[in-house]
Amino acid sequence: HRSPGQIHVVQRLAPSEETLAFQRQLTALIGYDVTDVSNVHDDELEFTRRRLVTPRMAEVAGRDTKLYAMHPWVTSKPLPEYLLKKITNNYIFIVIHRSTTSQTIKVSADDTPGTILQSFFTKMAKKKSLMDIPESQNEQDFVLRVCGRDEYLVGETPIRNFQWVRQCLKNGEEIHLVLDTPPDPALDEVRKEEWPLV
């Protein structure tokens, strides 16, 4: 049983200086002030907006919040020949960082991030404290994130199909990943500031 949607009625706040500055930039770029609704009566536009509300709400309600918060950048294209040559016996080395420590492990190019985490935790079972990992935690509590980027390696995709991994292979660079706690989807809030719909 789906709960009915809610409509929140709030007093419209005076636009902030940031909002006004942003609006001026938009107007300059578009060449038209979209906030000026005095002469806009486009029935087709309003009808389309109303028609899109329901499928959009259904899409948001049904999405995987975890995957949405970490949105992996993957490809399904087969690995090109020149990249295949850079992988020896279907194995690649990745460096996993945690705190001030790092550990290099050899993984299969067909391994998924979950498999890699599992084998990493098996290997580190007696050395958790070295990696600043509480004894009570296991691979379920962590994800692999690209060093220095807000990009995660998650899901059931083989590691060779992640764009960042392919980029590193192409450039002959080491693959550096951070053992991180996943972002909390509950904190993925929409800013309540209202922008005019264009």
mmCIF file of C-alpha atoms in Angstrom:
data_model
loop_
_atom_site.group_PDB
_atom_site.id
_atom_site.type_symbol
_atom_site.label_atom_id
_atom_site.label_comp_id
_atom_site.label_asym_id
_atom_site.label_seq_id
_atom_site.Cartn_x
_atom_site.Cartn_y
_atom_site.Cartn_z
ATOM 1 C CA HIS A 1 0.000 0.000 0.000
ATOM 2 C CA ARG A 2 1.551 3.272 -1.109
ATOM 3 C CA SER A 3 1.164 6.276 1.107
ATOM 4 C CA PRO A 4 -0.443 9.304 -0.514
ATOM 5 C CA GLY A 5 1.830 12.200 -1.430
ATOM 6 C CA GLN A 6 2.026 15.284 0.721
ATOM 7 C CA ILE A 7 1.766 18.920 -0.229
ATOM 8 C CA HIS A 8 3.642 21.346 1.963
ATOM 9 C CA VAL A 9 2.442 24.926 2.004
ATOM 10 C CA VAL A 10 5.157 27.293 3.137
ATOM 11 C CA GLN A 11 5.421 31.018 3.125
ATOM 12 C CA ARG A 12 7.460 32.173 0.152
ATOM 13 C CA LEU A 13 10.693 33.656 1.392
ATOM 14 C CA ALA A 14 12.217 36.732 -0.152
ATOM 15 C CA PRO A 15 14.857 35.549 -2.648
ATOM 16 C CA SER A 16 18.374 35.494 -1.227
ATOM 17 C CA GLU A 17 21.184 37.500 -2.800
ATOM 18 C CA GLU A 18 22.639 34.202 -4.059
ATOM 19 C CA THR A 19 19.311 33.371 -5.755
ATOM 20 C CA LEU A 20 19.083 36.784 -7.385
ATOM 21 C CA ALA A 21 22.693 36.612 -8.589
ATOM 22 C CA PHE A 22 22.079 33.132 -10.008
ATOM 23 C CA GLN A 23 18.901 34.352 -11.720
ATOM 24 C CA ARG A 24 20.758 37.307 -13.272
ATOM 25 C CA GLN A 25 23.385 34.886 -14.625
ATOM 26 C CA LEU A 26 20.678 32.643 -16.088
ATOM 27 C CA THR A 27 18.929 35.604 -17.690
ATOM 28 C CA ALA A 28 22.207 36.790 -19.227
ATOM 29 C CA LEU A 29 22.986 33.298 -20.570
ATOM 30 C CA ILE A 30 19.497 32.577 -21.907
ATOM 31 C CA GLY A 31 18.769 36.119 -23.016
ATOM 32 C CA TYR A 32 15.334 35.922 -21.423
ATOM 33 C CA ASP A 33 14.081 36.345 -17.865
ATOM 34 C CA VAL A 34 12.368 33.056 -17.011
ATOM 35 C CA THR A 35 10.928 34.514 -13.811
ATOM 36 C CA ASP A 36 8.804 36.937 -15.804
ATOM 37 C CA VAL A 37 5.525 35.033 -15.998
ATOM 38 C CA SER A 38 3.381 38.016 -16.969
ATOM 39 C CA ASN A 39 3.074 36.836 -20.584
ATOM 40 C CA VAL A 40 3.543 33.076 -20.221
ATOM 41 C CA HIS A 41 0.386 31.056 -20.794
ATOM 42 C CA ASP A 42 1.634 27.908 -22.452
ATOM 43 C CA ASP A 43 -1.017 25.221 -21.994
ATOM 44 C CA GLU A 44 1.161 22.564 -23.637
ATOM 45 C CA LEU A 45 4.031 23.270 -21.237
ATOM 46 C CA GLU A 46 1.771 23.144 -18.169
ATOM 47 C CA PHE A 47 0.085 19.951 -19.415
ATOM 48 C CA THR A 48 3.486 18.282 -20.004
ATOM 49 C CA ARG A 49 4.697 19.240 -16.532
ATOM 50 C CA ARG A 50 1.584 17.734 -14.950
ATOM 51 C CA ARG A 51 1.924 14.531 -17.028
ATOM 52 C CA LEU A 52 5.556 14.091 -15.938
ATOM 53 C CA VAL A 53 4.881 14.437 -12.214
ATOM 54 C CA THR A 54 3.464 10.912 -11.701
ATOM 55 C CA PRO A 55 6.178 8.907 -13.525
ATOM 56 C CA ARG A 56 8.841 11.065 -11.887
ATOM 57 C CA MET A 57 7.416 10.369 -8.411
ATOM 58 C CA ALA A 58 7.206 6.619 -9.181
ATOM 59 C CA GLU A 59 10.826 6.604 -10.391
ATOM 60 C CA VAL A 60 12.055 8.353 -7.243
ATOM 61 C CA ALA A 61 10.033 6.044 -4.962
ATOM 62 C CA GLY A 62 11.323 2.884 -6.648
ATOM 63 C CA ARG A 63 14.998 3.708 -7.035
ATOM 64 C CA ASP A 64 17.775 1.986 -5.110
ATOM 65 C CA THR A 65 18.803 4.741 -2.676
ATOM 66 C CA LYS A 66 22.216 3.190 -2.068
ATOM 67 C CA LEU A 67 23.091 2.956 -5.758
ATOM 68 C CA TYR A 68 21.624 6.404 -6.395
ATOM 69 C CA ALA A 69 23.783 7.961 -3.668
ATOM 70 C CA MET A 70 26.949 6.341 -5.079
ATOM 71 C CA HIS A 71 26.035 6.136 -8.793
ATOM 72 C CA PRO A 72 28.865 4.041 -10.293
ATOM 73 C CA TRP A 73 30.372 5.113 -13.631
ATOM 74 C CA VAL A 74 30.473 1.884 -15.633
ATOM 75 C CA THR A 75 30.463 0.670 -19.218
ATOM 76 C CA SER A 76 29.258 -2.549 -20.827
ATOM 77 C CA LYS A 77 31.537 -2.270 -23.868
ATOM 78 C CA PRO A 78 34.049 -5.125 -24.150
ATOM 79 C CA LEU A 79 37.559 -4.243 -23.032
ATOM 80 C CA PRO A 80 39.530 -3.050 -26.098
ATOM 81 C CA GLU A 81 42.467 -5.190 -27.226
ATOM 82 C CA TYR A 82 45.087 -2.586 -26.250
ATOM 83 C CA LEU A 83 43.758 -2.556 -22.659
ATOM 84 C CA LEU A 84 43.538 -6.354 -22.501
ATOM 85 C CA LYS A 85 47.270 -6.461 -23.212
ATOM 86 C CA LYS A 86 47.879 -4.402 -20.059
ATOM 87 C CA ILE A 87 46.242 -7.064 -17.877
ATOM 88 C CA THR A 88 48.530 -10.002 -17.068
ATOM 89 C CA ASN A 89 46.758 -13.383 -16.724
ATOM 90 C CA ASN A 90 43.472 -11.515 -16.098
ATOM 91 C CA TYR A 91 44.832 -10.059 -12.822
ATOM 92 C CA ILE A 92 45.260 -6.418 -11.837
ATOM 93 C CA PHE A 93 46.768 -4.783 -8.779
ATOM 94 C CA ILE A 94 44.837 -2.249 -6.731
ATOM 95 C CA VAL A 95 46.012 -0.160 -3.787
ATOM 96 C CA ILE A 96 43.449 0.170 -0.984
ATOM 97 C CA HIS A 97 43.926 3.082 1.416
ATOM 98 C CA ARG A 98 42.465 3.483 4.892
ATOM 99 C CA SER A 99 43.548 6.286 7.230
ATOM 100 C CA THR A 100 47.323 6.577 6.817
ATOM 101 C CA THR A 101 47.839 2.938 5.772
ATOM 102 C CA SER A 102 47.584 1.284 2.375
ATOM 103 C CA GLN A 103 47.589 -2.297 1.154
ATOM 104 C CA THR A 104 48.193 -3.571 -2.393
ATOM 105 C CA ILE A 105 46.153 -6.593 -3.445
ATOM 106 C CA LYS A 106 45.953 -8.674 -6.621
ATOM 107 C CA VAL A 107 42.419 -9.181 -7.931
ATOM 108 C CA SER A 108 40.829 -10.783 -10.953
ATOM 109 C CA ALA A 109 39.629 -8.326 -13.607
ATOM 110 C CA ASP A 110 36.285 -10.176 -13.422
ATOM 111 C CA ASP A 111 35.848 -9.614 -9.671
ATOM 112 C CA THR A 112 33.026 -7.342 -8.527
ATOM 113 C CA PRO A 113 33.628 -4.676 -5.850
ATOM 114 C CA GLY A 114 31.824 -6.931 -3.337
ATOM 115 C CA THR A 115 34.140 -9.867 -4.099
ATOM 116 C CA ILE A 116 37.187 -7.601 -3.789
ATOM 117 C CA LEU A 117 36.024 -6.318 -0.388
ATOM 118 C CA GLN A 118 35.383 -9.887 0.763
ATOM 119 C CA SER A 119 38.865 -11.123 -0.201
ATOM 120 C CA PHE A 120 40.436 -7.955 1.247
ATOM 121 C CA PHE A 121 38.746 -8.524 4.618
ATOM 122 C CA THR A 122 39.723 -12.213 4.567
ATOM 123 C CA LYS A 123 43.334 -11.202 3.949
ATOM 124 C CA MET A 124 43.229 -8.498 6.645
ATOM 125 C CA ALA A 125 41.303 -10.572 9.241
ATOM 126 C CA LYS A 126 44.169 -10.513 11.748
ATOM 127 C CA LYS A 127 45.396 -7.029 10.819
ATOM 128 C CA LYS A 128 42.222 -4.934 11.084
ATOM 129 C CA SER A 129 43.717 -2.617 13.698
ATOM 130 C CA LEU A 130 46.560 -1.729 11.307
ATOM 131 C CA MET A 131 44.000 -0.411 8.832
ATOM 132 C CA ASP A 132 41.980 1.412 11.511
ATOM 133 C CA ILE A 133 39.028 -0.974 11.078
ATOM 134 C CA PRO A 134 36.977 -1.754 14.215
ATOM 135 C CA GLU A 135 36.841 -5.498 14.987
ATOM 136 C CA SER A 136 33.033 -5.401 14.923
ATOM 137 C CA GLN A 137 32.939 -4.268 11.285
ATOM 138 C CA ASN A 138 33.213 -6.325 8.101
ATOM 139 C CA GLU A 139 33.021 -5.821 4.324
ATOM 140 C CA GLN A 140 29.281 -5.058 4.539
ATOM 141 C CA ASP A 141 30.095 -1.781 6.323
ATOM 142 C CA PHE A 142 32.403 -0.401 3.634
ATOM 143 C CA VAL A 143 32.597 0.590 -0.021
ATOM 144 C CA LEU A 144 35.470 1.307 -2.392
ATOM 145 C CA ARG A 145 35.828 4.934 -3.440
ATOM 146 C CA VAL A 146 38.258 6.381 -5.988
ATOM 147 C CA CYS A 147 41.026 8.354 -4.239
ATOM 148 C CA GLY A 148 40.374 12.088 -4.384
ATOM 149 C CA ARG A 149 37.043 11.720 -6.185
ATOM 150 C CA ASP A 150 33.391 11.393 -5.251
ATOM 151 C CA GLU A 151 33.183 8.214 -7.331
ATOM 152 C CA TYR A 152 32.380 4.760 -5.997
ATOM 153 C CA LEU A 153 32.997 1.205 -7.161
ATOM 154 C CA VAL A 154 29.772 -0.581 -6.165
ATOM 155 C CA GLY A 155 27.280 -3.028 -7.636
ATOM 156 C CA GLU A 156 27.593 -6.296 -9.526
ATOM 157 C CA THR A 157 29.861 -4.993 -12.302
ATOM 158 C CA PRO A 158 33.293 -6.583 -12.904
ATOM 159 C CA ILE A 159 36.071 -4.171 -11.906
ATOM 160 C CA ARG A 160 37.391 -4.011 -15.493
ATOM 161 C CA ASN A 161 34.115 -2.326 -16.564
ATOM 162 C CA PHE A 162 34.498 0.697 -14.287
ATOM 163 C CA GLN A 163 35.553 3.736 -16.313
ATOM 164 C CA TRP A 164 38.090 4.870 -13.706
ATOM 165 C CA VAL A 165 39.831 1.481 -13.730
ATOM 166 C CA ARG A 166 40.001 1.561 -17.539
ATOM 167 C CA GLN A 167 41.400 5.096 -17.409
ATOM 168 C CA CYS A 168 44.172 3.976 -15.027
ATOM 169 C CA LEU A 169 44.987 0.954 -17.217
ATOM 170 C CA LYS A 170 45.098 3.155 -20.319
ATOM 171 C CA ASN A 171 47.501 5.643 -18.685
ATOM 172 C CA GLY A 172 49.591 2.938 -17.014
ATOM 173 C CA GLU A 173 48.730 4.349 -13.563
ATOM 174 C CA GLU A 174 48.210 2.486 -10.301
ATOM 175 C CA ILE A 175 44.590 2.041 -9.217
ATOM 176 C CA HIS A 176 44.212 3.797 -5.852
ATOM 177 C CA LEU A 177 40.988 3.259 -3.916
ATOM 178 C CA VAL A 178 39.835 4.298 -0.453
ATOM 179 C CA LEU A 179 38.089 1.924 1.952
ATOM 180 C CA ASP A 180 35.233 4.206 2.952
ATOM 181 C CA THR A 181 31.905 4.141 4.774
ATOM 182 C CA PRO A 182 29.014 4.498 2.308
ATOM 183 C CA PRO A 183 27.215 7.855 2.210
ATOM 184 C CA ASP A 184 23.926 7.902 4.113
ATOM 185 C CA PRO A 185 21.043 8.122 1.577
ATOM 186 C CA ALA A 186 18.922 9.741 4.313
ATOM 187 C CA LEU A 187 21.240 12.749 4.199
ATOM 188 C CA ASP A 188 20.731 13.075 0.442
ATOM 189 C CA GLU A 189 18.191 15.862 0.873
ATOM 190 C CA VAL A 190 16.878 18.157 -1.799
ATOM 191 C CA ARG A 191 17.444 21.845 -1.116
ATOM 192 C CA LYS A 192 14.069 23.359 -0.313
ATOM 193 C CA GLU A 193 14.837 26.537 -2.251
ATOM 194 C CA GLU A 194 12.463 26.860 -5.154
ATOM 195 C CA TRP A 195 13.783 27.683 -8.622
ATOM 196 C CA PRO A 196 11.347 28.587 -11.367
ATOM 197 C CA LEU A 197 10.673 25.706 -13.756
ATOM 198 C CA VAL A 198 11.934 26.489 -17.236
#
